[in-house]
XYZ file of C-alpha atoms in Angstrom:
305
model
C 96.815 77.720 116.757
C 98.056 80.597 114.585
C 96.008 79.406 111.614
C 92.860 79.078 113.688
C 93.307 82.541 115.178
C 93.928 84.080 111.770
C 90.708 82.538 110.434
C 88.675 84.409 113.056
C 88.148 87.858 111.575
C 85.946 90.655 112.825
C 83.935 92.860 110.511
C 86.313 95.703 109.485
C 85.645 99.077 111.062
C 84.646 101.857 108.696
C 87.038 104.675 109.552
C 90.834 104.402 109.432
C 91.573 105.088 113.104
C 88.995 102.544 114.308
C 90.354 100.006 111.822
C 93.854 100.523 113.179
C 92.804 100.055 116.818
C 90.758 97.006 115.840
C 93.867 95.585 114.170
C 95.986 96.315 117.272
C 93.422 94.661 119.546
C 93.415 91.582 117.335
C 97.207 91.383 117.401
C 97.264 91.711 121.209
C 94.673 88.957 121.604
C 96.611 86.752 119.198
C 99.843 87.271 121.158
C 98.040 86.600 124.464
C 96.587 83.283 123.276
C 99.800 82.088 121.647
C 101.670 83.068 124.815
C 99.703 80.444 126.734
C 101.604 77.629 125.024
C 104.527 77.007 127.407
C 107.879 75.250 127.089
C 109.995 74.039 129.995
C 113.675 74.924 129.915
C 115.818 72.499 131.852
C 119.380 72.863 133.044
C 121.761 74.273 130.506
C 119.258 75.712 129.571
C 117.902 73.067 127.201
C 114.601 71.896 125.758
C 114.199 68.220 126.608
C 112.225 67.243 123.507
C 113.117 65.082 120.477
C 114.811 67.078 117.688
C 114.673 70.268 119.766
C 117.226 72.909 118.739
C 120.175 73.873 120.910
C 118.917 76.949 122.722
C 121.787 77.450 125.170
C 123.566 80.343 123.476
C 120.353 82.183 122.592
C 118.867 81.822 126.081
C 122.166 82.765 127.699
C 122.112 86.113 125.848
C 118.641 86.950 127.158
C 118.260 85.199 130.521
C 121.882 84.935 131.641
C 122.964 81.958 133.722
C 119.762 80.186 134.686
C 119.642 78.048 137.827
C 117.229 75.136 137.649
C 114.283 74.752 135.261
C 112.047 77.580 134.138
C 108.984 77.911 131.957
C 108.713 80.318 129.022
C 106.094 80.748 126.331
C 106.855 79.131 122.990
C 106.242 82.497 121.346
C 108.889 84.125 123.532
C 111.363 81.292 122.958
C 110.957 81.559 119.182
C 111.631 85.287 119.490
C 114.769 84.596 121.536
C 116.045 82.167 118.888
C 115.265 84.587 116.063
C 117.012 87.442 117.874
C 120.050 85.236 118.410
C 120.352 84.715 114.628
C 120.040 88.465 114.017
C 122.697 89.138 116.650
C 125.063 86.490 115.309
C 124.740 87.304 111.600
C 123.949 91.006 111.710
C 122.015 93.098 109.185
C 123.761 94.744 106.252
C 123.235 98.516 106.237
C 124.292 99.875 102.818
C 124.464 103.491 103.989
C 126.896 102.423 106.696
C 128.885 99.960 104.622
C 128.803 97.543 107.549
C 126.546 95.248 109.525
C 124.495 96.096 112.605
C 123.861 93.361 115.181
C 120.497 93.744 117.002
C 119.972 92.284 120.464
C 116.792 90.688 121.789
C 114.122 93.324 122.405
C 115.810 95.956 120.182
C 114.199 96.746 116.851
C 116.393 95.650 113.905
C 117.136 98.219 111.147
C 115.535 96.171 108.372
C 114.026 99.239 106.689
C 116.777 101.227 105.002
C 114.875 104.341 103.937
C 115.135 106.204 107.257
C 118.848 105.369 107.486
C 119.367 106.545 103.904
C 117.729 109.888 104.704
C 120.167 110.544 107.554
C 123.071 109.444 105.366
C 122.026 111.737 102.495
C 120.848 114.943 104.225
C 123.165 117.893 103.760
C 125.102 118.656 106.903
C 127.169 121.742 107.729
C 130.146 121.824 110.079
C 129.090 119.758 113.082
C 131.325 119.158 116.084
C 128.796 117.365 118.300
C 125.656 115.434 117.395
C 123.028 113.743 119.572
C 121.117 110.646 118.471
C 117.969 110.420 120.605
C 116.399 106.977 121.020
C 119.343 105.267 119.350
C 118.109 101.641 119.505
C 120.794 99.557 117.804
C 122.978 102.650 117.375
C 122.658 102.584 113.586
C 122.014 106.314 113.121
C 124.765 107.277 115.562
C 127.140 105.094 113.538
C 126.022 106.726 110.280
C 126.661 110.183 111.752
C 130.126 109.120 112.905
C 130.833 107.577 109.489
C 129.925 110.937 107.934
C 132.817 112.489 109.834
C 131.146 114.026 112.885
C 133.865 113.817 115.547
C 131.601 113.411 118.608
C 128.232 111.664 118.731
C 126.261 111.110 121.930
C 123.608 108.411 121.550
C 120.896 107.943 124.173
C 118.125 105.465 124.864
C 115.843 104.894 127.830
C 115.916 101.080 127.483
C 118.897 99.257 129.062
C 118.839 96.539 126.387
C 119.117 99.185 123.658
C 122.031 100.883 125.423
C 123.865 97.540 125.649
C 123.092 96.810 121.992
C 124.290 100.202 120.762
C 127.499 99.924 122.778
C 128.125 96.490 121.285
C 127.682 97.820 117.743
C 129.861 100.858 118.391
C 132.568 98.514 119.633
C 132.220 96.185 116.637
C 132.521 99.158 114.257
C 135.590 100.557 116.007
C 133.848 103.865 116.775
C 134.367 103.928 120.525
C 136.490 107.083 120.277
C 133.699 109.029 118.516
C 130.385 107.610 119.783
C 129.294 107.722 123.429
C 126.202 105.693 124.372
C 124.322 106.707 127.519
C 121.059 105.730 129.151
C 118.775 108.757 129.286
C 115.148 109.733 128.855
C 115.569 111.710 125.627
C 118.367 114.308 125.878
C 121.835 114.090 127.416
C 123.294 117.134 129.191
C 124.613 119.992 127.073
C 123.966 121.228 123.543
C 124.716 119.899 120.075
C 125.054 121.295 116.572
C 122.871 118.475 115.234
C 120.217 116.441 117.053
C 118.661 113.440 115.286
C 115.606 111.480 116.382
C 113.702 108.628 114.755
C 110.817 108.173 117.233
C 108.090 105.503 117.065
C 105.776 106.449 114.216
C 102.381 105.352 115.550
C 100.450 106.621 118.568
C 99.432 103.478 120.443
C 100.365 101.484 123.526
C 103.254 99.033 123.019
C 102.741 95.518 124.315
C 106.404 94.439 124.322
C 109.885 96.038 124.386
C 110.122 95.516 120.608
C 106.762 97.239 120.120
C 108.140 100.351 121.803
C 110.174 101.087 118.665
C 106.963 101.302 116.618
C 104.245 102.457 119.008
C 104.525 105.645 121.079
C 102.053 105.694 123.992
C 100.205 109.002 123.784
C 102.845 110.381 121.414
C 105.085 110.903 124.446
C 108.458 110.573 122.755
C 107.581 112.641 119.692
C 106.101 115.458 121.766
C 108.948 115.319 124.296
C 111.534 115.601 121.561
C 109.767 118.450 119.775
C 109.151 120.423 122.984
C 112.668 120.003 124.339
C 115.005 119.999 121.371
C 115.403 123.790 121.024
C 116.888 123.962 124.527
C 119.640 121.517 123.492
C 120.652 123.050 120.155
C 123.597 125.386 119.671
C 122.843 128.836 118.222
C 122.748 127.695 114.594
C 122.074 124.048 115.307
C 119.606 121.809 113.481
C 117.279 119.040 114.563
C 116.493 116.183 112.195
C 113.195 114.453 112.931
C 112.699 111.267 110.922
C 109.001 110.452 110.748
C 106.573 108.481 108.605
C 103.211 109.940 107.650
C 101.465 106.615 108.311
C 99.871 108.057 111.475
C 98.301 110.760 109.288
C 97.069 108.201 106.767
C 95.433 106.277 109.622
C 93.835 109.453 111.031
C 95.798 109.164 114.273
C 97.380 112.578 113.759
C 96.989 115.376 111.211
C 99.719 117.296 109.420
C 98.305 120.491 110.926
C 98.749 119.057 114.431
C 102.379 118.160 113.703
C 103.158 121.600 112.295
C 101.337 123.158 115.237
C 103.591 121.254 117.656
C 106.649 122.576 115.833
C 105.349 126.135 116.056
C 104.374 125.869 119.732
C 107.854 124.576 120.559
C 109.501 127.555 118.848
C 110.758 125.552 115.866
C 110.924 126.543 112.208
C 110.878 124.057 109.336
C 114.120 124.602 107.405
C 113.473 121.888 104.842
C 112.309 118.328 104.326
C 113.568 115.229 102.522
C 111.047 112.560 101.500
C 111.335 108.951 100.401
C 108.872 106.172 99.646
C 109.351 102.897 101.566
C 110.878 100.000 99.658
C 110.101 97.107 102.015
C 107.888 94.243 100.705
C 104.852 95.116 102.854
C 104.670 98.538 101.180
C 103.925 96.751 97.900
C 101.478 94.243 99.371
C 97.758 94.827 98.922
C 96.860 92.453 101.764
C 95.793 93.237 105.307
C 93.618 95.894 106.964
C 96.392 98.532 106.874
C 97.493 97.879 103.281
C 95.996 101.155 102.008
C 98.158 103.158 104.420
C 101.328 101.177 103.771
C 100.903 101.615 100.020
C 100.677 105.415 100.341
C 103.243 105.885 103.140
C 106.047 108.436 102.880
C 109.008 108.778 105.246
C 110.371 112.285 105.821
C 113.385 113.876 107.430
C 112.209 117.204 108.843
C 115.012 119.777 109.212
C 114.099 121.978 112.156
C 115.738 125.002 113.696
C 114.978 127.208 116.700
C 113.137 130.421 115.838
C 115.281 133.491 116.254
């Protein structure tokens, strides 16, 4: 089915933004069709088919104790099994010197460049830091590893909160990192506030998509508009953002800088890095031109005085 779907290609749109939305529509249709292939889970839960893998541990992590049979899409079940392997084995994060264990529905930190930026940026004396939209908790852990005594990590998604708490526990950072469920900011102020929001303005079609696609730019705009009210007098905000939305004509640099200015923020500096993941070097696909030119930046922002 995947091969047949991939052979059906529409004529590419001419401008970058239209090409991106055409690509997204194709991916949604592909996921919808593949989601129609269903698998029955019996008691256990188990797949009652010859040579079927043991799915009990993986399904238990996502569905809990199931009572009686249930039906899931094959696409979803493959995702559950893949997430179980990530969670069991973890992902090595060089900047952290440890492994992070993603849960199902939480985006894995497979791209190191944004983590490296947070690990390398110069930091003054910081007593409290916030990590907004923490996901797996990887950036909160990096901040704690850098010696910040108190880090508050937030996420709106319950599965991300559970994942971050699990990683904090595994890393032995429970005395320095607090994970809370919140829509953006926790109460109070911090000397440093870090955010790595979704980089593309589009509607997510799954919990995992929400780490990449920001419906209407809600999270980015919410962070930019609200961060000054949560900084201490000389505090800094670190916004980690790719320019791929600019390359795809979904946002301009002038619009981003205008948002900073309207929110009363000054740009104190910027660190840039080129992505190193394999897709950045691939010339294939409708978005290859943008991936090849992409740059990831850490914007150092401060409240205007």
